[in-house]
XYZ file of C-alpha atoms in Angstrom:
691
model
C 118.188 82.296 114.167
C 116.396 83.076 117.496
C 114.401 86.244 117.073
C 113.000 86.045 120.611
C 116.380 86.907 122.047
C 116.811 90.702 122.419
C 119.271 92.924 124.261
C 120.163 96.639 124.056
C 123.734 96.131 122.909
C 125.524 93.964 120.263
C 126.566 90.556 121.492
C 126.108 86.834 121.064
C 122.800 84.798 121.307
C 122.693 82.663 124.510
C 120.927 79.931 122.575
C 123.012 79.486 119.422
C 125.987 81.634 120.241
C 125.945 83.537 116.963
C 126.145 87.369 116.743
C 122.774 89.084 117.248
C 121.479 91.140 114.303
C 120.189 94.678 114.924
C 116.368 94.804 115.020
C 116.470 97.686 112.596
C 119.704 98.415 110.731
C 120.873 101.977 110.668
C 122.709 103.902 108.011
C 124.979 105.366 110.688
C 126.155 102.058 112.089
C 129.662 100.990 111.196
C 130.984 97.525 110.670
C 129.583 94.765 112.797
C 131.676 94.842 116.073
C 132.081 91.044 115.959
C 133.326 91.230 112.386
C 135.969 93.798 113.334
C 137.056 91.757 116.363
C 137.267 88.450 114.426
C 139.111 90.133 111.634
C 141.697 91.569 113.950
C 142.241 88.257 115.782
C 142.514 86.385 112.454
C 145.132 88.637 110.783
C 147.239 89.085 113.870
C 147.585 85.335 114.497
C 147.574 84.031 110.925
C 151.441 84.211 110.598
C 151.727 82.201 113.824
C 149.288 79.560 112.508
C 151.207 79.292 109.262
C 154.490 79.010 111.151
C 153.346 76.242 113.479
C 151.779 74.342 110.534
C 154.959 74.501 108.416
C 157.041 73.527 111.466
C 154.804 70.520 112.333
C 154.627 69.254 108.751
C 158.081 70.113 107.437
C 160.512 69.764 110.285
C 160.365 65.917 110.351
C 161.199 65.864 106.658
C 164.106 68.225 106.923
C 165.423 67.109 110.262
C 165.357 63.413 111.242
C 163.258 63.233 114.284
C 162.422 66.917 114.168
C 163.943 70.032 115.707
C 165.259 70.081 119.263
C 162.510 71.233 121.624
C 160.131 71.349 118.673
C 157.089 70.681 120.873
C 158.000 73.696 123.042
C 158.426 75.900 119.974
C 155.029 74.764 118.606
C 153.461 75.499 122.038
C 154.948 79.022 122.017
C 153.656 79.669 118.446
C 150.176 78.218 118.950
C 149.396 79.487 122.415
C 148.539 83.051 121.215
C 146.367 81.648 118.455
C 144.377 79.300 120.788
C 144.244 81.284 123.949
C 143.697 84.809 122.487
C 142.325 84.413 118.942
C 140.154 81.463 120.085
C 139.101 83.088 123.371
C 135.552 84.093 122.006
C 134.952 80.427 121.060
C 135.780 79.215 124.567
C 133.585 81.954 126.124
C 130.642 81.014 123.960
C 131.183 77.367 124.583
C 131.211 77.890 128.371
C 128.153 80.149 127.981
C 126.352 77.330 126.101
C 126.929 74.963 128.974
C 125.845 77.575 131.521
C 122.638 78.299 129.602
C 122.109 74.552 128.977
C 121.908 75.186 125.248
C 124.736 73.304 123.599
C 125.531 74.654 120.136
C 128.290 74.897 117.514
C 130.582 76.668 119.949
C 130.302 73.806 122.424
C 131.723 71.468 119.823
C 134.444 73.786 118.561
C 135.453 74.641 122.139
C 135.656 70.985 123.080
C 137.575 70.057 119.994
C 140.155 72.840 120.212
C 140.540 72.415 123.981
C 141.006 68.675 123.586
C 143.677 69.055 120.913
C 145.545 71.861 122.645
C 145.375 70.540 126.245
C 146.380 66.999 125.082
C 149.424 68.563 123.332
C 150.348 70.769 126.289
C 150.341 67.706 128.680
C 152.339 65.688 126.056
C 154.917 68.432 125.984
C 155.191 69.083 129.708
C 154.635 65.576 131.125
C 154.710 62.974 128.289
C 155.302 60.178 130.868
C 151.739 60.308 132.095
C 150.507 58.806 128.870
C 150.281 55.045 128.454
C 152.482 53.375 125.894
C 149.487 53.118 123.500
C 149.916 56.868 122.802
C 153.619 56.639 122.120
C 154.688 56.685 118.430
C 158.292 56.803 117.233
C 159.443 57.216 120.753
C 157.339 60.186 121.639
C 153.724 61.262 122.233
C 152.332 63.135 119.292
C 151.220 66.753 119.631
C 148.441 68.540 117.678
C 149.313 72.225 118.126
C 148.957 72.840 114.332
C 145.500 71.261 114.344
C 144.297 73.472 117.227
C 145.769 76.608 115.617
C 144.430 75.869 112.172
C 140.957 75.093 113.514
C 140.843 78.452 115.238
C 142.158 80.330 112.222
C 139.811 78.572 109.832
C 136.752 79.054 112.140
C 137.643 82.755 112.343
C 137.886 82.947 108.575
C 134.590 81.157 108.166
C 132.907 83.558 110.651
C 134.351 86.542 108.843
C 132.993 85.330 105.488
C 129.601 84.439 107.076
C 129.240 87.784 108.911
C 130.080 89.684 105.711
C 127.487 87.609 103.777
C 124.928 88.014 106.481
C 125.273 91.763 106.374
C 124.098 91.725 102.748
C 120.686 90.474 103.858
C 120.013 93.842 105.519
C 121.087 95.728 102.363
C 117.478 96.059 101.219
C 116.440 97.768 104.501
C 119.455 100.045 104.392
C 118.659 100.924 100.719
C 115.099 101.843 101.832
C 116.463 103.897 104.745
C 118.771 105.697 102.343
C 115.771 106.803 100.236
C 114.473 109.065 102.973
C 115.201 112.786 102.320
C 117.017 114.740 104.988
C 115.328 118.061 104.554
C 112.054 119.628 103.298
C 111.223 122.989 101.799
C 108.447 124.444 104.004
C 106.215 127.326 102.907
C 105.619 129.801 105.724
C 102.225 131.539 106.313
C 103.615 134.770 104.775
C 104.467 132.846 101.548
C 108.255 132.743 102.126
C 110.038 129.387 102.009
C 112.700 127.745 104.243
C 114.611 124.504 104.252
C 114.043 122.520 107.431
C 115.217 119.132 108.713
C 112.728 116.371 107.940
C 112.167 115.801 111.618
C 110.768 119.380 111.900
C 107.960 118.767 109.404
C 104.501 118.520 110.967
C 101.159 117.319 109.794
C 99.379 120.025 107.842
C 102.588 121.841 106.701
C 102.626 123.148 103.179
C 105.792 121.936 101.408
C 107.311 122.729 97.980
C 108.804 119.840 95.871
C 110.980 121.128 93.110
C 111.953 119.197 90.005
C 114.520 116.457 90.800
C 113.807 116.564 94.523
C 112.403 113.772 96.667
C 108.882 114.103 98.220
C 109.716 114.680 101.894
C 106.754 112.971 103.538
C 103.403 111.420 102.657
C 100.670 113.914 101.638
C 98.478 115.343 98.867
C 99.158 117.687 95.969
C 97.526 121.138 96.524
C 99.087 122.958 93.531
C 100.976 121.975 90.355
C 101.290 118.962 88.135
C 104.263 116.633 87.629
C 105.325 113.033 86.878
C 106.750 111.200 89.870
C 109.148 108.217 89.902
C 107.787 105.811 92.456
C 109.790 102.778 91.347
C 111.931 102.574 94.507
C 108.862 101.916 96.576
C 106.316 100.345 94.256
C 108.473 98.634 91.603
C 106.527 100.495 88.925
C 109.106 101.549 86.305
C 107.074 104.359 84.631
C 106.568 107.775 86.229
C 103.106 108.510 87.478
C 101.316 111.847 86.836
C 100.200 113.663 89.929
C 97.744 116.582 90.001
C 95.925 118.558 92.694
C 94.228 116.131 95.175
C 96.454 113.140 94.255
C 98.360 111.156 96.961
C 102.098 111.578 97.249
C 104.428 108.989 98.818
C 107.464 110.190 100.718
C 110.857 109.434 99.163
C 109.531 109.219 95.621
C 111.197 111.615 93.084
C 109.619 114.511 91.349
C 110.899 114.379 87.768
C 109.659 117.531 86.112
C 107.180 120.200 87.356
C 107.036 121.991 90.730
C 104.489 120.768 93.261
C 103.053 122.168 96.445
C 101.801 119.515 98.844
C 100.227 119.360 102.358
C 101.848 116.777 104.674
C 99.481 114.123 106.021
C 101.846 111.504 107.584
C 105.250 112.174 109.079
C 107.908 110.172 110.948
C 107.039 106.580 111.609
C 103.556 107.044 110.021
C 104.941 107.494 106.455
C 104.690 104.649 104.010
C 108.427 104.396 103.765
C 108.825 104.005 107.572
C 106.061 101.377 107.605
C 107.698 99.518 104.831
C 110.986 99.355 106.653
C 109.237 98.165 109.882
C 107.328 95.488 108.004
C 110.386 94.212 106.186
C 112.341 94.107 109.525
C 109.486 92.330 111.216
C 109.252 89.706 108.463
C 112.988 89.119 108.535
C 112.830 88.350 112.258
C 110.003 85.797 111.884
C 110.511 82.053 111.678
C 109.229 79.919 108.837
C 107.150 76.879 109.737
C 109.578 74.749 107.719
C 112.346 75.492 110.265
C 110.545 73.375 112.913
C 112.199 70.155 111.757
C 115.657 71.733 111.860
C 114.873 73.096 115.318
C 114.033 69.662 116.609
C 117.182 68.148 115.100
C 119.369 71.036 116.430
C 117.913 70.552 119.936
C 119.548 67.106 120.071
C 122.311 67.629 117.621
C 125.207 68.627 119.867
C 124.584 65.903 122.436
C 124.371 63.322 119.586
C 127.638 64.578 118.114
C 129.436 64.470 121.481
C 128.192 60.911 121.920
C 129.463 59.983 118.522
C 132.834 61.582 119.335
C 133.156 59.503 122.486
C 132.130 56.411 120.646
C 134.737 57.149 117.927
C 137.467 57.603 120.542
C 136.728 54.316 122.416
C 135.862 52.411 119.297
C 139.126 53.257 117.552
C 141.048 52.826 120.880
C 139.631 49.426 121.641
C 139.232 47.918 118.198
C 141.343 49.958 115.778
C 144.831 49.404 114.365
C 147.910 50.672 116.133
C 148.393 53.298 117.311
C 144.639 52.885 118.003
C 144.238 55.405 120.734
C 146.026 58.111 118.687
C 143.698 57.415 115.773
C 140.740 57.469 118.188
C 141.725 60.853 119.614
C 142.334 62.508 116.218
C 139.051 61.115 114.788
C 137.066 62.251 117.828
C 138.416 65.761 117.476
C 137.509 65.698 113.735
C 133.935 64.584 114.592
C 133.564 67.551 116.984
C 134.944 70.071 114.577
C 133.176 68.965 111.321
C 129.662 68.949 112.847
C 127.813 72.160 112.034
C 124.411 72.929 113.687
C 124.727 76.457 112.391
C 124.064 75.334 108.829
C 120.755 73.852 110.043
C 119.920 76.985 112.002
C 120.716 79.365 109.131
C 118.874 77.372 106.456
C 115.561 79.190 106.513
C 116.367 82.510 108.281
C 118.818 83.515 105.636
C 116.329 82.700 102.820
C 113.613 84.690 104.519
C 115.834 87.725 105.092
C 117.023 87.687 101.446
C 113.469 87.137 100.057
C 111.765 89.830 102.173
C 114.470 92.316 101.106
C 114.008 91.447 97.458
C 110.195 91.570 97.729
C 110.343 95.070 99.233
C 112.148 96.425 96.160
C 109.244 95.141 94.141
C 106.559 96.792 96.308
C 105.600 93.521 98.036
C 105.599 93.475 101.843
C 105.289 90.112 103.657
C 104.142 90.290 107.279
C 106.006 87.156 108.314
C 107.831 84.058 107.063
C 104.689 81.982 107.228
C 103.065 84.201 104.474
C 106.072 83.597 102.217
C 105.958 79.850 102.763
C 102.151 79.577 102.423
C 101.500 81.742 99.310
C 102.942 79.154 96.902
C 100.199 76.709 97.905
C 97.352 79.038 97.099
C 95.001 77.755 94.413
C 92.072 80.163 94.810
C 92.127 83.943 94.796
C 89.155 85.961 96.019
C 89.263 89.563 94.864
C 87.133 92.573 95.679
C 86.168 94.777 92.789
C 86.452 98.413 93.856
C 90.087 99.441 94.393
C 91.352 95.914 93.549
C 90.200 95.131 89.992
C 89.263 98.779 89.396
C 91.008 102.078 90.051
C 89.140 102.656 93.304
C 88.577 106.276 92.283
C 84.901 106.178 91.114
C 83.377 109.045 89.222
C 79.681 110.099 89.493
C 77.850 109.540 86.279
C 74.215 110.430 86.783
C 71.218 110.604 89.131
C 67.883 109.080 88.017
C 64.983 110.605 89.958
C 61.794 108.814 90.906
C 58.386 110.471 90.578
C 58.207 113.582 92.675
C 61.955 114.252 92.734
C 64.431 116.132 90.472
C 67.919 114.868 89.538
C 69.411 117.693 91.552
C 67.331 116.828 94.668
C 68.404 113.235 94.488
C 72.114 114.116 94.178
C 71.964 116.747 96.953
C 70.218 114.507 99.445
C 72.607 111.558 98.747
C 75.681 113.851 98.974
C 74.489 115.410 102.199
C 74.215 111.976 103.813
C 77.463 110.696 102.283
C 79.452 113.503 103.860
C 79.868 111.162 106.895
C 81.310 108.348 104.780
C 84.869 107.703 103.662
C 83.884 105.071 101.031
C 85.216 105.879 97.485
C 81.670 105.772 96.090
C 80.480 108.231 98.688
C 83.305 110.566 97.975
C 82.512 110.563 94.289
C 78.894 111.618 94.972
C 79.956 114.365 97.428
C 82.571 115.704 95.031
C 80.057 115.803 92.184
C 77.532 117.703 94.319
C 80.138 120.286 95.396
C 81.406 120.675 91.797
C 77.859 121.714 90.904
C 77.830 124.275 93.727
C 75.121 122.545 95.737
C 74.663 123.566 99.389
C 74.785 120.316 101.411
C 72.939 119.838 104.672
C 74.525 118.383 107.767
C 73.489 114.810 108.352
C 72.321 113.605 111.792
C 72.432 110.048 113.246
C 74.753 108.923 110.442
C 75.129 105.081 110.382
C 77.200 102.974 107.973
C 76.229 99.372 107.299
C 79.499 98.106 105.865
C 79.167 96.686 102.449
C 75.551 97.568 101.812
C 75.095 101.328 102.356
C 74.509 104.173 104.791
C 71.520 105.754 106.731
C 70.807 108.896 108.674
C 68.612 111.998 108.784
C 68.885 114.994 106.435
C 66.746 118.094 107.003
C 64.448 116.006 109.196
C 63.971 113.247 106.691
C 65.089 109.641 107.170
C 67.489 108.894 104.307
C 68.859 105.482 103.184
C 71.413 105.068 100.401
C 72.725 101.727 99.291
C 72.080 98.436 97.458
C 68.903 96.281 97.474
C 70.025 94.513 100.643
C 69.829 97.838 102.504
C 66.510 98.687 100.886
C 65.178 95.337 101.988
C 66.307 95.901 105.578
C 64.528 99.295 105.437
C 61.390 97.826 103.995
C 61.622 99.957 100.872
C 60.114 98.576 97.655
C 62.398 99.357 94.734
C 60.507 97.473 92.003
C 59.609 100.690 90.066
C 63.335 101.478 89.635
C 64.636 97.887 89.258
C 64.442 97.688 85.440
C 66.317 100.951 85.066
C 68.936 99.938 87.659
C 69.574 96.580 85.845
C 70.088 98.358 82.554
C 72.666 100.752 84.169
C 74.432 97.856 85.820
C 74.720 95.984 82.544
C 76.811 98.884 81.338
C 79.189 98.402 84.298
C 77.977 101.164 86.586
C 77.527 100.826 90.385
C 73.922 101.673 91.163
C 72.687 102.849 94.549
C 69.098 103.330 95.602
C 68.047 106.465 97.498
C 65.058 106.216 99.828
C 63.455 109.151 101.667
C 61.224 108.324 104.609
C 60.888 104.685 103.391
C 59.887 105.750 99.809
C 62.202 105.208 96.790
C 63.455 108.608 95.628
C 65.846 107.672 92.826
C 69.077 106.044 91.666
C 72.657 107.197 91.711
C 75.158 105.765 89.227
C 78.934 105.733 89.824
C 81.448 104.112 87.501
C 84.869 102.902 88.404
C 87.175 102.040 85.447
C 89.104 98.758 85.461
C 92.822 99.174 86.114
C 94.895 98.932 82.948
C 97.067 96.312 84.577
C 94.242 94.044 85.772
C 93.737 91.938 82.548
C 97.506 91.195 82.405
C 97.596 90.344 86.121
C 94.641 87.966 85.837
C 96.173 86.262 82.886
C 99.422 85.697 84.750
C 97.506 84.280 87.684
C 95.533 81.903 85.509
C 98.835 80.569 84.039
C 99.764 79.435 87.525
C 96.499 77.370 87.735
C 94.923 79.729 90.187
C 91.101 80.126 90.204
C 89.821 83.714 90.584
C 86.618 84.556 92.308
C 85.201 88.095 92.463
C 83.166 89.029 95.599
C 81.862 92.565 95.721
C 79.244 94.671 97.548
C 78.109 96.003 94.172
C 75.036 94.684 92.431
C 75.307 91.323 90.694
C 74.619 92.809 87.257
C 77.378 95.361 87.633
C 79.748 92.741 88.912
C 78.936 90.415 85.991
C 79.598 93.224 83.525
C 83.118 93.764 84.953
C 83.683 89.993 85.219
C 82.726 89.354 81.536
C 85.224 92.029 80.516
C 87.965 90.339 82.567
C 87.095 86.670 81.929
C 86.273 85.935 85.590
C 83.895 82.883 85.789
C 82.702 82.979 89.366
C 81.052 86.168 90.683
C 79.258 87.044 93.819
C 77.436 90.361 94.116
C 75.940 92.394 96.967
C 77.961 90.538 99.491
C 78.404 91.758 103.074
C 81.614 91.413 105.069
C 80.192 88.354 106.697
C 79.480 86.867 103.280
C 83.121 87.293 102.184
C 84.176 85.647 105.403
C 81.714 82.841 104.801
C 83.005 82.360 101.272
C 86.604 81.990 102.522
C 85.472 79.446 105.108
C 83.436 77.443 102.588
C 86.314 77.228 100.137
C 88.687 76.165 102.923
C 86.239 73.397 104.003
C 86.373 72.080 100.517
C 90.129 71.769 100.672
C 91.029 74.988 98.764
C 94.006 77.062 99.787
C 92.590 80.626 99.704
C 94.102 84.006 99.190
C 91.965 87.163 99.565
C 92.825 90.459 97.949
C 91.033 93.623 99.016
C 91.460 97.187 100.124
C 88.581 98.281 102.389
C 87.407 97.855 105.982
C 84.773 95.476 104.721
C 87.465 93.174 103.474
C 89.297 92.942 106.798
C 87.545 89.863 108.334
C 88.112 87.839 105.143
C 91.725 89.048 104.833
C 92.436 87.802 108.321
C 90.659 84.455 107.819
C 92.234 83.617 104.450
C 95.310 81.379 104.265
C 96.997 84.458 102.765
C 95.306 87.842 103.019
C 96.666 90.459 100.482
C 95.877 94.187 101.041
C 96.259 96.850 98.436
C 98.706 99.476 99.728
C 96.293 102.118 98.437
C 93.632 100.817 100.785
C 92.678 101.391 104.441
C 94.919 100.878 107.459
C 92.441 98.344 108.840
C 92.750 96.177 105.652
C 96.561 96.428 105.582
C 96.788 95.505 109.322
C 94.559 92.421 108.728
C 96.542 91.143 105.733
C 99.531 88.847 105.547
C 100.908 90.581 102.416
C 100.649 94.207 101.390
C 100.989 95.279 97.734
C 102.340 98.807 97.917
C 101.250 99.804 94.463
C 97.784 98.134 94.785
C 98.565 96.288 91.516
C 97.320 92.694 91.091
C 100.412 91.942 88.952
C 102.351 91.963 92.222
C 100.355 88.909 93.402
C 101.791 86.815 90.559
C 105.294 88.209 91.355
C 104.768 87.466 95.107
C 103.672 83.907 94.348
C 106.654 83.369 92.124
C 109.021 84.665 94.870
C 107.297 82.413 97.402
C 108.018 79.408 95.198
C 111.649 80.408 94.726
C 112.059 81.048 98.430
C 110.706 77.689 99.555
C 112.788 75.922 96.999
C 115.879 77.882 98.336
C 114.959 76.834 101.959
C 114.595 73.155 100.777
C 118.067 73.414 99.167
C 119.588 74.904 102.332
C 118.011 72.331 104.624
C 118.929 69.492 102.258
C 122.557 70.674 102.121
C 122.728 71.111 105.912
C 121.364 67.642 106.704
C 123.420 65.989 103.903
C 126.639 67.769 104.970
C 126.327 66.566 108.591
C 124.987 63.098 107.553
C 128.115 62.555 105.344
C 130.648 64.662 107.214
C 130.342 63.153 110.648
C 130.770 59.488 109.524
C 133.749 60.514 107.407
C 135.354 62.283 110.371
C 134.699 59.181 112.535
C 136.817 57.128 110.030
C 134.004 55.221 108.300
C 136.038 54.914 105.092
C 139.314 53.883 106.638
C 138.773 50.149 106.081
C 138.264 50.767 102.358
C 140.696 53.597 101.590
C 143.117 53.638 104.492
C 142.657 57.390 104.784
C 141.464 59.452 107.748
C 139.958 62.904 107.728
C 142.282 65.432 109.316
C 140.777 67.805 111.902
C 142.243 70.633 109.764
C 140.211 69.502 106.763
C 137.210 69.075 109.074
C 137.647 72.757 110.316
C 137.743 73.928 106.698
C 134.558 71.973 105.770
C 132.761 73.249 108.859
C 133.617 76.895 108.078
C 132.542 76.641 104.526
C 129.239 74.925 105.293
C 127.519 77.895 106.884
C 129.042 80.282 104.242
C 127.579 78.027 101.515
C 124.048 78.247 103.077
C 124.211 81.998 103.344
C 125.622 82.366 99.741
C 122.783 80.217 98.430
C 120.178 82.269 100.204
C 121.662 85.565 98.819
C 120.815 84.339 95.316
C 117.221 85.275 96.066
C 118.291 88.889 96.096
C 118.691 88.603 92.292
C 115.429 86.670 91.686
C 113.026 87.933 88.982
């Protein structure tokens, strides 16, 4: 409930008094220490609670006037329950006063202390009470109420702690995926099994059929299908060949692979997923602000109502008015439950983020979950988002005075300094043809439009028309050919040497097979899709026509994407941005919800509010659906918490007595209070089964 509170050991929160959750659950940790303690106190004292309850309710019926010394017997039976089993409640109640943060334990401590201390005084010195408290010749005692309240509160806490532990089940399941050992290949070719903590970046590892991939890396030898469903939600195995990326903890289903480790320890995707889920679970939803405001005044209001109930009944109620006033005041203190308000959204967030992680969707915080359902416009990049992001070189078109091979070699030499997928496709094609590439000097990348530098003493520029314009290069002789290639869906780059156009390079990037289905699902939700890409407008339109996207922007720079987000927001649109590159980072950060492809760059992922592990747009529709379900669940929890207290407190105060002649027993109030928080947690856990 209060993620800002941290301490090195288990304990209670000084603000709300509830047990602190571990920042990151561990597979080695046993039962919650508080759960073990409460369970022991509950079972050891339950027989005493039952005995004092039977005695209080049955002795008067069996024995006229009750048993001799009955009050003393009830005191002996209830004292261990109240003073030992209820000791944590009193400690937390005192701590809440000391920290000036009244909470549920303040109310429970006051209620139990009032009932028990009143009964002790009535047993030891009944003559100190005025005659208004005397009924049937004696002052009534409420040992059974104090004992039952303690036992029911313990039971409620046991049920709640057990339910709350299920919210960390998703993280524990993810932690359980991590393999414990790896098979490392030594320099002499021999192999050894080593603990996963002994694997270093650059190690060669063998992954045999049926084994888990130990860390993140790339295939160097072999071919096999890998089951990535536990991290990406993708049910079908994915074929992996030399050069393909491997994710740690995924399962090799068939062939043997040799891989080179690239990320180990906390840098692996699995470790980052666990960290992101834990971080999101600790964040607070904006919707909780109302509950926080109410909870801040809640306890003092309830105490005021309890005093008003006591004096109202005592001064104006029927005889024995002060007895009625005391019982009803205790019931008011016990039935009030600020915890239900405090748990309303945190439990929903914890359950939702855990569920999302199993579908390959990582929310950065609760605000992202709450805000995604309101999005009505989605801006998507093309390369790596709509398309595979693994472009393949198609052809080089030389200008007069150059050959196709020269154009490719010069472009590839310059592109050696770039990590852009289009650049890698050009470099790979040149190397596959056995070309000797020159080392570039003064390499400069202009994000979103191209690259510049010097190769073999010549000033080289490679990029779109925006870059050519900046360089003062006239590309009119090549423009018609470039447009024809773009209409076929290819990405066309101009090559200029010493300010003179030297040719074109064409790279194609196939559309992901899942993209049409994902866009159809998004349109069904009423979302408008806009494509903004650094590619030429003709190429972008060719892809857009194929996918049914109406609004397209081509040759956009990072600043243009950012401007597009701001323009849409100024017109009242709620904007989500989906991208995977460094050039997408500013727009991802500015959007109402930025969504990064997990296959993209770290900069993009760090700028986004949501990460899609698989890089599949279908996950956006799934994330939006989960956002809607989560917010609905939070509304339900908050509505129940407010309604429970709004109805329960007046009932406990005796509001219906004039109409029914019935009062709410403190015992019933304790049962209702215990079940209220459990009900909120149980409702939140339904999100773990959401589809």
